Tab-separated table of C-alpha atoms in Angstrom:
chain	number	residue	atom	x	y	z
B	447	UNK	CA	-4.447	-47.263	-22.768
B	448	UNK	CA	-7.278	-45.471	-24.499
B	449	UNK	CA	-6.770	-42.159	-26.055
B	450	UNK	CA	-9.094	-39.415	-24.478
B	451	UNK	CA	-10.131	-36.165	-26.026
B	452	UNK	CA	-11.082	-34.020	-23.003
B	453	UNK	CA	-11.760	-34.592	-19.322
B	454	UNK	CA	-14.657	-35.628	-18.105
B	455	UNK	CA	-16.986	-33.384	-16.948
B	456	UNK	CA	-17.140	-35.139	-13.176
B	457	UNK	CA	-13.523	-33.169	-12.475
B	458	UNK	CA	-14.895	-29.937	-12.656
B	459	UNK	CA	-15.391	-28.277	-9.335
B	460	UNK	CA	-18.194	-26.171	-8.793
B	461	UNK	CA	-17.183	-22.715	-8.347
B	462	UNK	CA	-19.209	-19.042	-8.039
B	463	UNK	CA	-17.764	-15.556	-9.768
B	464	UNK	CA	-17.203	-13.001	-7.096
B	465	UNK	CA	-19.281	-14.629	-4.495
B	466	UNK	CA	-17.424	-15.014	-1.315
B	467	UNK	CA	-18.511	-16.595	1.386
B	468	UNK	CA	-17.079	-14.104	3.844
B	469	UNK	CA	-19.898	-13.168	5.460
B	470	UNK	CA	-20.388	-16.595	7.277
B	471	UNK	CA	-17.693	-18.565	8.955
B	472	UNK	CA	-15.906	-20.613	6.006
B	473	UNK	CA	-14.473	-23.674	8.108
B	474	UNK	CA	-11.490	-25.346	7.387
B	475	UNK	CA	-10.687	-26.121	3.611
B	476	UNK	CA	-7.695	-27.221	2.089
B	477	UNK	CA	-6.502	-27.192	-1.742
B	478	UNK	CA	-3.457	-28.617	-3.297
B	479	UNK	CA	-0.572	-27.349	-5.803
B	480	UNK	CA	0.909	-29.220	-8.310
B	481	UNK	CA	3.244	-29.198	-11.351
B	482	UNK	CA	5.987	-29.911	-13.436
B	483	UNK	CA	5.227	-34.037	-14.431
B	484	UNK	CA	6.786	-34.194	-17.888
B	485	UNK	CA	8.952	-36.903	-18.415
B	486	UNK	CA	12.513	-36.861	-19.203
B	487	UNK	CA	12.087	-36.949	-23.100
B	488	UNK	CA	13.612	-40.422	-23.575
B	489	UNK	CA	11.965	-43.268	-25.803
B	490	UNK	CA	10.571	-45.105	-22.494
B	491	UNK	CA	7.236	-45.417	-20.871
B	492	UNK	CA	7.747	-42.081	-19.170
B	493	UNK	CA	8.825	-39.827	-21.911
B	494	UNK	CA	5.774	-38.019	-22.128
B	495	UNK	CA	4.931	-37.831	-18.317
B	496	UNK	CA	6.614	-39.419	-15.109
B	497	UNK	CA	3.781	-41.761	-14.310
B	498	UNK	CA	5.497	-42.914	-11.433
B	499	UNK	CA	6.535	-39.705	-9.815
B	500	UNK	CA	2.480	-38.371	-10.664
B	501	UNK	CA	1.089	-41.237	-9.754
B	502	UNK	CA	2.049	-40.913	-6.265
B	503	UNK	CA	1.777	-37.271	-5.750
B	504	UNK	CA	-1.874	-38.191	-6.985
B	505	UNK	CA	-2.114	-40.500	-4.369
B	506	UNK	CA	-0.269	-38.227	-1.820
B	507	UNK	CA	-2.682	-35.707	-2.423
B	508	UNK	CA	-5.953	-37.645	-2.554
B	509	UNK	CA	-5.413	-38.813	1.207
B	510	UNK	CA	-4.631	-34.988	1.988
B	511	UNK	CA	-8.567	-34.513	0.811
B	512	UNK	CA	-8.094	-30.969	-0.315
B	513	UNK	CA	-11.243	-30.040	-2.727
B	514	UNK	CA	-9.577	-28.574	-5.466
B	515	UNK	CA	-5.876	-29.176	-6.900
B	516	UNK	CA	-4.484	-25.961	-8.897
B	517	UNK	CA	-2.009	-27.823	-11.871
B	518	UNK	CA	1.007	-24.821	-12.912
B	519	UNK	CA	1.886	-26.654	-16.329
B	520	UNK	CA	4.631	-28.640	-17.225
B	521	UNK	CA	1.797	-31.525	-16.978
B	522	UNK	CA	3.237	-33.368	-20.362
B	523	UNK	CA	6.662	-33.142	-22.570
B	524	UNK	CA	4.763	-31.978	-25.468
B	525	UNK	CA	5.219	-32.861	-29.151
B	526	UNK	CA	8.603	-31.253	-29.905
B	527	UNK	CA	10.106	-33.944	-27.428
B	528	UNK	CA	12.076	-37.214	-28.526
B	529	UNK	CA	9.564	-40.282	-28.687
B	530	UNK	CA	6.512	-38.200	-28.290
B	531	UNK	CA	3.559	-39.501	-30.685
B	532	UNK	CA	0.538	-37.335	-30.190
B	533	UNK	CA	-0.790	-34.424	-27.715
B	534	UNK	CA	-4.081	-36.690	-27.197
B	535	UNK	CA	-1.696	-39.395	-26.033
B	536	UNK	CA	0.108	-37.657	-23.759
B	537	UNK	CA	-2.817	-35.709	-21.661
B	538	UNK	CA	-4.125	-39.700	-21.542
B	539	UNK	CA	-0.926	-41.270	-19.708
B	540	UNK	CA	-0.860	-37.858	-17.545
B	541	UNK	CA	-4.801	-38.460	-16.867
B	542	UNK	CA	-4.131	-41.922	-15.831
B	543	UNK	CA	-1.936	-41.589	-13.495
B	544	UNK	CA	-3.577	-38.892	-11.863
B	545	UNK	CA	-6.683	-40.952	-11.589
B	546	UNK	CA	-6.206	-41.600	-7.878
B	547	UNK	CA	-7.170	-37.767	-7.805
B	548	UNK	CA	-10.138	-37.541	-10.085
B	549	UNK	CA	-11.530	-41.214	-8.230
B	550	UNK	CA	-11.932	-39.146	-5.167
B	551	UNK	CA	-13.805	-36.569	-7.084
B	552	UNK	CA	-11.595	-34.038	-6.125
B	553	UNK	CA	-11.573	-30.975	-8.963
B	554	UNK	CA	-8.458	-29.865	-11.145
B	555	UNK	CA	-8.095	-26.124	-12.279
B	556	UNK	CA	-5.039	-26.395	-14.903
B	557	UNK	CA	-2.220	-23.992	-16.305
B	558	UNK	CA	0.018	-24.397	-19.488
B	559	UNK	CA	3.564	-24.134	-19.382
B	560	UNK	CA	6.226	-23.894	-21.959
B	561	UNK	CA	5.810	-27.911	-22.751
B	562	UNK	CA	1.968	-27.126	-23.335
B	563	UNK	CA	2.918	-25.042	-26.236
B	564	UNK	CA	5.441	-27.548	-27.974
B	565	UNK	CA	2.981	-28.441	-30.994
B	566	UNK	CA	-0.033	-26.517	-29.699
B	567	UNK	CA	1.331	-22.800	-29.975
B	568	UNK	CA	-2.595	-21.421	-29.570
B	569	UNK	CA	-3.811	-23.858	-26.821
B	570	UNK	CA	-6.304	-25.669	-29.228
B	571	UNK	CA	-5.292	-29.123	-27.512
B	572	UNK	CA	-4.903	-28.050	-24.202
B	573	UNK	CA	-8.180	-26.093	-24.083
B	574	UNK	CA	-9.986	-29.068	-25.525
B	575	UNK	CA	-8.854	-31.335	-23.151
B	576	UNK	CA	-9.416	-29.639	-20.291
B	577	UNK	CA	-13.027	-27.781	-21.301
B	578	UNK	CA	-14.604	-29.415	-18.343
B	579	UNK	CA	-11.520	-27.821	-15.855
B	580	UNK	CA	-10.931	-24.623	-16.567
B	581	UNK	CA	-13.436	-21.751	-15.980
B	582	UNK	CA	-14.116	-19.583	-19.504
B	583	UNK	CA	-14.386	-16.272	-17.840
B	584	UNK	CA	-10.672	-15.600	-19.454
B	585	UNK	CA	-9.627	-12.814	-21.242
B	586	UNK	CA	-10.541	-12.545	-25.195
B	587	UNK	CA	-7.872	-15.263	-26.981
B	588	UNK	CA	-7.233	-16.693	-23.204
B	589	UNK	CA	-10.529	-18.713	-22.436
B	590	UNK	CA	-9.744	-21.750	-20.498
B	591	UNK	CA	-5.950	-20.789	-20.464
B	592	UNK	CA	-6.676	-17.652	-18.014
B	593	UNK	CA	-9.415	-17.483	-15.456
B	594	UNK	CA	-10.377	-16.733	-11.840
B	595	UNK	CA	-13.059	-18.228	-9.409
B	596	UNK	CA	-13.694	-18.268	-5.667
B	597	UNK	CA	-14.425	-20.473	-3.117
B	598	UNK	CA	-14.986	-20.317	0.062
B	599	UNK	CA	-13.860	-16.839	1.788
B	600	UNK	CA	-10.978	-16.805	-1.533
B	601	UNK	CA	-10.122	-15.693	-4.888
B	602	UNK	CA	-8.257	-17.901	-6.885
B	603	UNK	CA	-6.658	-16.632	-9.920
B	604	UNK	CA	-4.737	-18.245	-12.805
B	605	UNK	CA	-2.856	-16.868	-15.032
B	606	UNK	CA	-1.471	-17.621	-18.599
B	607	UNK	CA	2.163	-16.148	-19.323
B	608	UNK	CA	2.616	-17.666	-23.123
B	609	UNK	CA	-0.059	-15.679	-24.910
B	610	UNK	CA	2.497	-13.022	-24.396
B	611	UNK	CA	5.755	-14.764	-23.383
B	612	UNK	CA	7.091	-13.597	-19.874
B	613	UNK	CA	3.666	-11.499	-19.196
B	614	UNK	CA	0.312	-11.870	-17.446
B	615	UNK	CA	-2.788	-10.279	-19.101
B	616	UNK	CA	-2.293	-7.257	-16.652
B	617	UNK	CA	-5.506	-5.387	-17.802
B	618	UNK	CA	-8.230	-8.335	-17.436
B	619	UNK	CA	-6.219	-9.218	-13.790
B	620	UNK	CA	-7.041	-5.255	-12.854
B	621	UNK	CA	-10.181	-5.806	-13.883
B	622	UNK	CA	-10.912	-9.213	-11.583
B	623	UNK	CA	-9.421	-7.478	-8.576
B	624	UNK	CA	-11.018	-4.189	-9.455
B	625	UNK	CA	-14.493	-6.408	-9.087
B	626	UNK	CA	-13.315	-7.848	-6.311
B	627	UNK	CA	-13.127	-5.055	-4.212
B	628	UNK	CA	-15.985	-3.636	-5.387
B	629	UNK	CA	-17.863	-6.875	-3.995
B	630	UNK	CA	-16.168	-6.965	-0.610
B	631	UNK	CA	-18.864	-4.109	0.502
B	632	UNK	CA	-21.090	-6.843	0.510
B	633	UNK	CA	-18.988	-10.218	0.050
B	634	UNK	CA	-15.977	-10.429	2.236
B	635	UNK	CA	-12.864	-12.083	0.613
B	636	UNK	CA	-9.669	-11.397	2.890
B	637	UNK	CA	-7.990	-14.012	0.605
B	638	UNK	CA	-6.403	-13.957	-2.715
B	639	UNK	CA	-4.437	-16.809	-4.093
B	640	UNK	CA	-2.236	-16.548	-7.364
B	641	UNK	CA	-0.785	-19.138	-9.436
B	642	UNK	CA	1.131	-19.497	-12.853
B	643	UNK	CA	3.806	-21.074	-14.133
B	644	UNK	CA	6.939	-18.571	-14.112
B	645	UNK	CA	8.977	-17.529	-10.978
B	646	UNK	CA	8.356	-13.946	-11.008
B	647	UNK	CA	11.914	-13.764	-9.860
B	648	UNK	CA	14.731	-16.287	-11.020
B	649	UNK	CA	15.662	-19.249	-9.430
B	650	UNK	CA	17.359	-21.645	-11.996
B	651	UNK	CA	16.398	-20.637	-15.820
B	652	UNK	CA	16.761	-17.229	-16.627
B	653	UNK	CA	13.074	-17.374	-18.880
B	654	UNK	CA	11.025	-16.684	-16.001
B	655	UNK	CA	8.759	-13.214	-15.644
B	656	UNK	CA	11.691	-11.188	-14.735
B	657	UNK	CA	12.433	-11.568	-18.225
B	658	UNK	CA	9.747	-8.462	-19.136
B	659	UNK	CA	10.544	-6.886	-15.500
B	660	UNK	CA	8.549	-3.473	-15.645
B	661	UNK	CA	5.297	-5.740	-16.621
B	662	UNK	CA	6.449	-8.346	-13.974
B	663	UNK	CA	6.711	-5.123	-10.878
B	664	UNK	CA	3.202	-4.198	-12.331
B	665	UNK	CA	1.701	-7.595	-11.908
B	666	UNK	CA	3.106	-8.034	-8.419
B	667	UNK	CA	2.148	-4.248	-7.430
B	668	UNK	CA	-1.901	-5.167	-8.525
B	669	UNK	CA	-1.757	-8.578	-6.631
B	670	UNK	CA	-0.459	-7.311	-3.034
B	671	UNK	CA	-2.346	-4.300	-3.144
B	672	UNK	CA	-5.782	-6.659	-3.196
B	673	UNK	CA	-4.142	-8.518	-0.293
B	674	UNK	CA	-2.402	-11.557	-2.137
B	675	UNK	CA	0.340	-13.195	0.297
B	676	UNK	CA	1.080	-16.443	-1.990
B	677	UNK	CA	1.929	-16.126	-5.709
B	678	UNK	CA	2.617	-20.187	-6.401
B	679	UNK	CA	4.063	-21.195	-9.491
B	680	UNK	CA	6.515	-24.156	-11.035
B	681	UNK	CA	8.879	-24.525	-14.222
B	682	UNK	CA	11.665	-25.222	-11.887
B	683	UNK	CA	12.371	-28.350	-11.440
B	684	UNK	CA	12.726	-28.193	-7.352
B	685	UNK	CA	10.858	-26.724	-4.252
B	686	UNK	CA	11.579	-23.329	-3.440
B	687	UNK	CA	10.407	-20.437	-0.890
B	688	UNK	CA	11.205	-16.932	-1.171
B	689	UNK	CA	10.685	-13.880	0.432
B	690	UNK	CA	10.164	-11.518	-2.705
B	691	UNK	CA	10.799	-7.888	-2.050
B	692	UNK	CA	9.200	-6.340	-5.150
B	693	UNK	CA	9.861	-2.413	-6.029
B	694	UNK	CA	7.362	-0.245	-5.028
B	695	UNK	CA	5.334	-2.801	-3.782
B	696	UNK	CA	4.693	-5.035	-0.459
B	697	UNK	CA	6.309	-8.296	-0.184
B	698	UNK	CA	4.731	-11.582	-1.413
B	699	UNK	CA	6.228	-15.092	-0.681
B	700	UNK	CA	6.940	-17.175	-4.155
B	701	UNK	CA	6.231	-20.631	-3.787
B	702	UNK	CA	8.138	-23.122	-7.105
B	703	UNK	CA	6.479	-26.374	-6.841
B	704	UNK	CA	8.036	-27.935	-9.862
B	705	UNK	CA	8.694	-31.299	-8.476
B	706	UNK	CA	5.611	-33.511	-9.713
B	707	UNK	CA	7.808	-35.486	-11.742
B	708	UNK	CA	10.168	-33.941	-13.851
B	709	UNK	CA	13.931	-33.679	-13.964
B	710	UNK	CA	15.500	-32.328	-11.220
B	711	UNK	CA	17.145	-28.915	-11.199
B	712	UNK	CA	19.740	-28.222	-8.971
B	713	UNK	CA	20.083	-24.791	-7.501
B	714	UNK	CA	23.060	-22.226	-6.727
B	715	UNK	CA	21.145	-20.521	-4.502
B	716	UNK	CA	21.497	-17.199	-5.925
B	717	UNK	CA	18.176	-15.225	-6.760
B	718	UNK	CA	17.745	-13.171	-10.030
B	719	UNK	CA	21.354	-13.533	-11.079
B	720	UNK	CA	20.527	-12.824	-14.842
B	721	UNK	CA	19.102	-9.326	-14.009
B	722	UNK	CA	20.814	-7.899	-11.225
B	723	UNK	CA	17.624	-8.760	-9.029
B	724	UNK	CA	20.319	-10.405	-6.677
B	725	UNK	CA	18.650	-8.835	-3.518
B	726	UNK	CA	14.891	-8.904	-4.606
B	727	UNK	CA	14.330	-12.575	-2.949
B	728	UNK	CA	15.793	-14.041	0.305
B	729	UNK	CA	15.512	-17.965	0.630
B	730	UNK	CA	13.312	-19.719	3.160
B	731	UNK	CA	13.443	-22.702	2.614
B	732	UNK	CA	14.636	-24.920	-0.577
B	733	UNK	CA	14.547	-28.720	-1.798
B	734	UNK	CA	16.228	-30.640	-4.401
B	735	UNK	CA	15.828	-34.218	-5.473
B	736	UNK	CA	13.005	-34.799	-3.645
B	737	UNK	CA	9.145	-35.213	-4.966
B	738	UNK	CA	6.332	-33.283	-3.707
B	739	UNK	CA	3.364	-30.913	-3.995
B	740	UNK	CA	2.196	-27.888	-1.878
B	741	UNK	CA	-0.967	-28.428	0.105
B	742	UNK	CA	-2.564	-25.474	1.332
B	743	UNK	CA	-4.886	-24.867	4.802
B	744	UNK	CA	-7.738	-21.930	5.375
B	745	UNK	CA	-9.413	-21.896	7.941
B	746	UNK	CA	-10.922	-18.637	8.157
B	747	UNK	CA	-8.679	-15.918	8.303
B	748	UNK	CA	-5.701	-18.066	8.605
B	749	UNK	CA	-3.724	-19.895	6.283
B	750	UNK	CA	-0.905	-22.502	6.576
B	751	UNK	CA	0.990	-23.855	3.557
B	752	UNK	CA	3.092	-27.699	3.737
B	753	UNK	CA	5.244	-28.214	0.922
B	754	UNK	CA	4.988	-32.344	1.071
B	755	UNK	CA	7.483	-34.780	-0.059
B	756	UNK	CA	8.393	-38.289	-0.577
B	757	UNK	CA	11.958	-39.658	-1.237
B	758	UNK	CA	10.721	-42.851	-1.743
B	759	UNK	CA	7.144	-42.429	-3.282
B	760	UNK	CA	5.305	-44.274	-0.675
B	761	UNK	CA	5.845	-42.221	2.764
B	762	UNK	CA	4.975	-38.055	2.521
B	763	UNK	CA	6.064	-35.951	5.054
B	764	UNK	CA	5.948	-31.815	5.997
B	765	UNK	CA	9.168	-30.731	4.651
B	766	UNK	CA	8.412	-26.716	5.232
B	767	UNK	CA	5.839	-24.896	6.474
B	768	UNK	CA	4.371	-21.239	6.454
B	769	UNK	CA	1.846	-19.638	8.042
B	770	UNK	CA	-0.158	-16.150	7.586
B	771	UNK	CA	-3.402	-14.491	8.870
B	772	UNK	CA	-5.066	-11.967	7.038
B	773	UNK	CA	-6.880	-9.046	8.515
B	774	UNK	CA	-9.853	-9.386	10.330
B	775	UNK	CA	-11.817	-6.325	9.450
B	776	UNK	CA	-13.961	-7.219	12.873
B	777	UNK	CA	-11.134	-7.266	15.606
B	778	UNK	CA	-9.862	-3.813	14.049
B	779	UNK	CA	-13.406	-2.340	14.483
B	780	UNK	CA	-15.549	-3.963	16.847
B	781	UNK	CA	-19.113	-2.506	15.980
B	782	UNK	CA	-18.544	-3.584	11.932
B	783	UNK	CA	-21.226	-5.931	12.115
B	784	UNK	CA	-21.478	-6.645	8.459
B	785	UNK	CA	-17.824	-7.162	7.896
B	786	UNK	CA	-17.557	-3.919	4.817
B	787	UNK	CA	-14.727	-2.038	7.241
B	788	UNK	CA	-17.449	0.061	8.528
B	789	UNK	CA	-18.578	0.905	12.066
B	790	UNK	CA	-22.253	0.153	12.399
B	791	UNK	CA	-24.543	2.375	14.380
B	792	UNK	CA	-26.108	0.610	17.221
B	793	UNK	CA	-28.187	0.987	20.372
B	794	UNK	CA	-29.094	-1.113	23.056
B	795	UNK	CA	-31.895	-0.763	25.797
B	796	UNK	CA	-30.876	-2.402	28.669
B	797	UNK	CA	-34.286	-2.346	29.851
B	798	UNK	CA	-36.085	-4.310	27.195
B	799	UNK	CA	-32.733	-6.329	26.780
B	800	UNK	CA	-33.197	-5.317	22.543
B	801	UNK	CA	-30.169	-4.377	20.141
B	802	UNK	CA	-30.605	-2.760	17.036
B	803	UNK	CA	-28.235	-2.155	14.808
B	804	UNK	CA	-27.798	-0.419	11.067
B	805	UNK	CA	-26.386	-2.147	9.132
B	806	UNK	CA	-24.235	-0.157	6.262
B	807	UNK	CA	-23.255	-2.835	4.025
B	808	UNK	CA	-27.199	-3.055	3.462
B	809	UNK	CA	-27.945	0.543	3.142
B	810	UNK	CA	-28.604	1.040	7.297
B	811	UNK	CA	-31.257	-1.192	7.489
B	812	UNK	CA	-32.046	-2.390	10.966
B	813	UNK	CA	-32.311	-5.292	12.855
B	814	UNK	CA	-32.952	-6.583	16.308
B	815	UNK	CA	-31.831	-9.010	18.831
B	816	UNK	CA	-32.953	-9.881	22.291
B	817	UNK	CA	-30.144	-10.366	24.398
B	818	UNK	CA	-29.687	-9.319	27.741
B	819	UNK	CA	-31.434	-7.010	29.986
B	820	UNK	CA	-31.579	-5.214	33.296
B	821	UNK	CA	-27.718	-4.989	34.346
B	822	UNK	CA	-26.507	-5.711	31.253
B	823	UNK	CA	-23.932	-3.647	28.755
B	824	UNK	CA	-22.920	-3.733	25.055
B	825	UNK	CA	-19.358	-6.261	24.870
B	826	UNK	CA	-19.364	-6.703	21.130
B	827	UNK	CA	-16.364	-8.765	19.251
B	828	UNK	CA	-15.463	-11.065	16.692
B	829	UNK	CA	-15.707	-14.009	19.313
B	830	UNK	CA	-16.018	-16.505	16.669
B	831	UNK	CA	-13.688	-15.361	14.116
B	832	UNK	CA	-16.298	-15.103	10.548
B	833	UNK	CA	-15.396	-11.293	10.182
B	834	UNK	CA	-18.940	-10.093	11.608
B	835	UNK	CA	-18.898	-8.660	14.864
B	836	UNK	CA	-21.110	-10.722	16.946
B	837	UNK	CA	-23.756	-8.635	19.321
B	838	UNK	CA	-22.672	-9.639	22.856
B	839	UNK	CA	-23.699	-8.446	26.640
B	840	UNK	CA	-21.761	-8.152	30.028
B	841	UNK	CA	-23.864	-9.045	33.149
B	842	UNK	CA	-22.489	-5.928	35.742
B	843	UNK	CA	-23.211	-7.988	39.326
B	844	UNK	CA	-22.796	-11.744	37.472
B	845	UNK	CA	-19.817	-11.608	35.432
B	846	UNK	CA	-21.814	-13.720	32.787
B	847	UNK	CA	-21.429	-13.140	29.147
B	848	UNK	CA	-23.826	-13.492	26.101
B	849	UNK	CA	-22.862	-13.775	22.932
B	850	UNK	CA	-24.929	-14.104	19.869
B	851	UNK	CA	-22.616	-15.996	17.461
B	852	UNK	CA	-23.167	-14.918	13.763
B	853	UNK	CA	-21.793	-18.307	12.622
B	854	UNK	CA	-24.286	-20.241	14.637
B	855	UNK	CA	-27.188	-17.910	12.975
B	856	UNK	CA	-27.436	-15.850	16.125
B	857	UNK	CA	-27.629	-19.028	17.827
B	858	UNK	CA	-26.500	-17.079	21.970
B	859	UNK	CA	-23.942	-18.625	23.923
B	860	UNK	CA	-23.394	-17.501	27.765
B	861	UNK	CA	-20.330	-18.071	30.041
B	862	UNK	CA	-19.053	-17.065	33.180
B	863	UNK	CA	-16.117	-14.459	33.645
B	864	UNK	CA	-15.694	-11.165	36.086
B	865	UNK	CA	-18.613	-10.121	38.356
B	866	UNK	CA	-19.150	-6.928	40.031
B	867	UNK	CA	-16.853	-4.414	40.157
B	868	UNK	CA	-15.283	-5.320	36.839
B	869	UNK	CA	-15.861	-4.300	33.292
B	870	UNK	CA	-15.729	-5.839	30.064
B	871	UNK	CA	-13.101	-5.136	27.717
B	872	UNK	CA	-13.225	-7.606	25.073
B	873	UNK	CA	-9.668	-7.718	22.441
B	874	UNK	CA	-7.766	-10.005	20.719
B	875	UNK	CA	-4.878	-10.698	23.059
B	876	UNK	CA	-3.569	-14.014	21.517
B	877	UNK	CA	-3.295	-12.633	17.768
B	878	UNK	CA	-5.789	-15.580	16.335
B	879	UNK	CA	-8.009	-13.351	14.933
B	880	UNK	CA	-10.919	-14.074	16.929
B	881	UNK	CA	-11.738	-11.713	20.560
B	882	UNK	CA	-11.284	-13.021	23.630
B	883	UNK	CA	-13.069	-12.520	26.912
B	884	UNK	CA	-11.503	-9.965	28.765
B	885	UNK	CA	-12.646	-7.976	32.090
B	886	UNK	CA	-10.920	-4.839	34.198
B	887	UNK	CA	-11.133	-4.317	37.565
């Protein structure tokens, strides 16, 4: 095996600051979670790193064909661990057996955890290896360590918690989500994913982020209040859902992933026992002994998470599941044509069969569309779920509908449904964030 220094530069996924693409229809895109592969710390072939263990999630994951794999620390044993040799050594055996992932050309976004900083206290080593990973829009002192990036219609954020033991860099995180809201106006982003490598709240060890618990409520206040459902994380050597009911603050599920490898912990199944935070988690769903890795869905405005695991390395299956949908500023208001919360004005000449509409997201400039005419009225709706009303007509005597899809580039679609005597009244009815066809009599 030959020593690297740094991954290659191939493993980097391309990724945009604060550009979502809200404002057309993302498709369906998956990523992957991962974590917690140090070895057991024994003079064998997998002290540093279970090659085994990562070798298959690698493989697991690689037939998932996510695009991106976030990586919550715990990767290697580090240098303070029986047998170890070298840090350079170590990120090599955990490279190779994750090969199966970088072959596919899938990217890797990395974290540190607590092993990262045995023999590399300032992240010298880990920042070096993985210069062609992380993005270096960190904080000062936290470049390549902490970092955020989108794709798609999401924020993804990591987060370091061992420049300051037990704490997140709470004043560059207000700052991303401060400039992420600012750019929704114009770029929507209903999604925010989170990941570190802490628990915010306890399941096994007691060094987790409850540990500095006032800066912990403040970090969990900022994410949920910018709409982030999922804070995923490891150091626990298990899978683990919870319900977390923060103070003063909306609840957020906790995802542990730390089962990429390492020892297994086992679990008592009390929450927060070490601070009295007894009742601030309720369990959904937990797993012990078993390998795995979280792989995570969006597709659009909805997002399903499958914690995946294998008792026998070879065969994955769906051990728990979880599904969300975030808000679809588009079925709340139906003439928000730009997707910035706003209603749009809008006319329509049934005569001429023209729409124009102001758009306020681009300071009320107009623009047309020919759809419809003589015996036709304004039904618009999100009817194809992108966040953008689409500019749609009801035929009065014909019952036939036209819909100018934004996600097809205006691209009209008709159907069939009512006739005369009935009127439209287009709604969501299903809860799938898209708006159905709907007419009254």
């Amino acid at each position: 095996m030959q020593p690297i220094t740094k991954l290659p530069a191939i493993y980097l996924t391309l990724v945009s600051l604060f550009i979502c693409d809200g404002s057309a229809l993302a498709g369906v895109w998956k990523f992957a979670v991962a974590g917690d592969s140090q070895g057991d710390g024994v003079a064998t072939s997998t002290a540093w790193v279970n090659t085994n263990a990562l070798r298959a999630v690698a493989r697991g994951i690689t037939n998932d064909q996510p695009r991106f794999v976030l990586l919550t620390g715990d990767l290697i044993c580090g240098s303070n661990a029986p047998g170890a040799t070298n840090l350079q050594a170590q990120y090599a055996a955990w490279s190779n057996a994750f090969s199966p992932v970088f072959s596919a050309g899938i990217g890797v976004y990395p974290l540190r955890g607590n092993h990262e900083t045995y023999g590399d206290p300032d992240g010298s080593a880990f920042t070096s290896f993985f210069a062609n990973a992380a993005p270096s829009n960190g904080p000062e002192g936290e470049a390549g360590l902490t970092y955020s990036f989108t794709f798609n219609n999401a924020m993804i954020i990591g987060l370091d918690q061992y420049k300051n033991p037990h704490r997140v860099n709470q004043g560059w995180l207000e700052s991303q989500l401060a400039a992420l809201e600012a750019s929704r106006s114009t770029n929507p982003c209903p999604h925010v994913f989170v990941f570190g490598h802490e628990p915010a709240v306890q399941v096994t060890g007691s060094d987790c982020l409850a540990a500095e618990n006032s800066a912990r409520d403040l970090f969990l206040q900022s994410i949920t209040a910018a709409g982030c459902r999922m804070y995923m994380c490891g150091h626990d050597h298990l899978y683990n859902r919870a319900l977390l009911a923060p103070r003063n603050t909306a609840p957020v599920m906790q995802f542990v992933s730390g089962s990429g490898g390492a020892p297994f912990h086992t679990w008592d199944g009390v929450y927060g026992k070490d601070y009295g935070e007894e009742n601030m988690a309720s369990n959904c769903y937990a797993a012990t002994n078993i390998y795995g890795y979280l792989l995570v869905t969006v597709s659009n405005f909805n997002v399903t998470m499958e914690w995946k695991g294998s008792s026998d390395l070879v065969n994955w299956e769906t051990y728990d599941t979880f599904s969300f949908q975030a808000t679809n500023p588009a079925i709340r208001n139906f003439t928000d044509y730009d997707s910035d919360s706003r209603a749009d004005p809008a006319v329509y000449s049934e005569k001429q069969g023209t729409l124009i509409i102001a758009k306020s997201a681009s300071g009320y400039q107009s623009r047309s569309y020919t759809i419809g005419g003589e015996g036709a009225v304004m039904a618009p709706g999100d009817y194809d779920g992108d966040g953008l009303s689409d500019p749609a007509v009801y035929w009065k005597y014909s019952g036939t509908w036209q819909i100018a899809l934004s996600d097809h580039a205006g691209a009209v679609a008709s159907s069939t449904l009512g006739g005369n005597g009935f009127l439209p009244a287009p709604a969501d009815f299903d809860g799938d964030g898209l708006a159905d066809r709907a007419v009254y009599n």
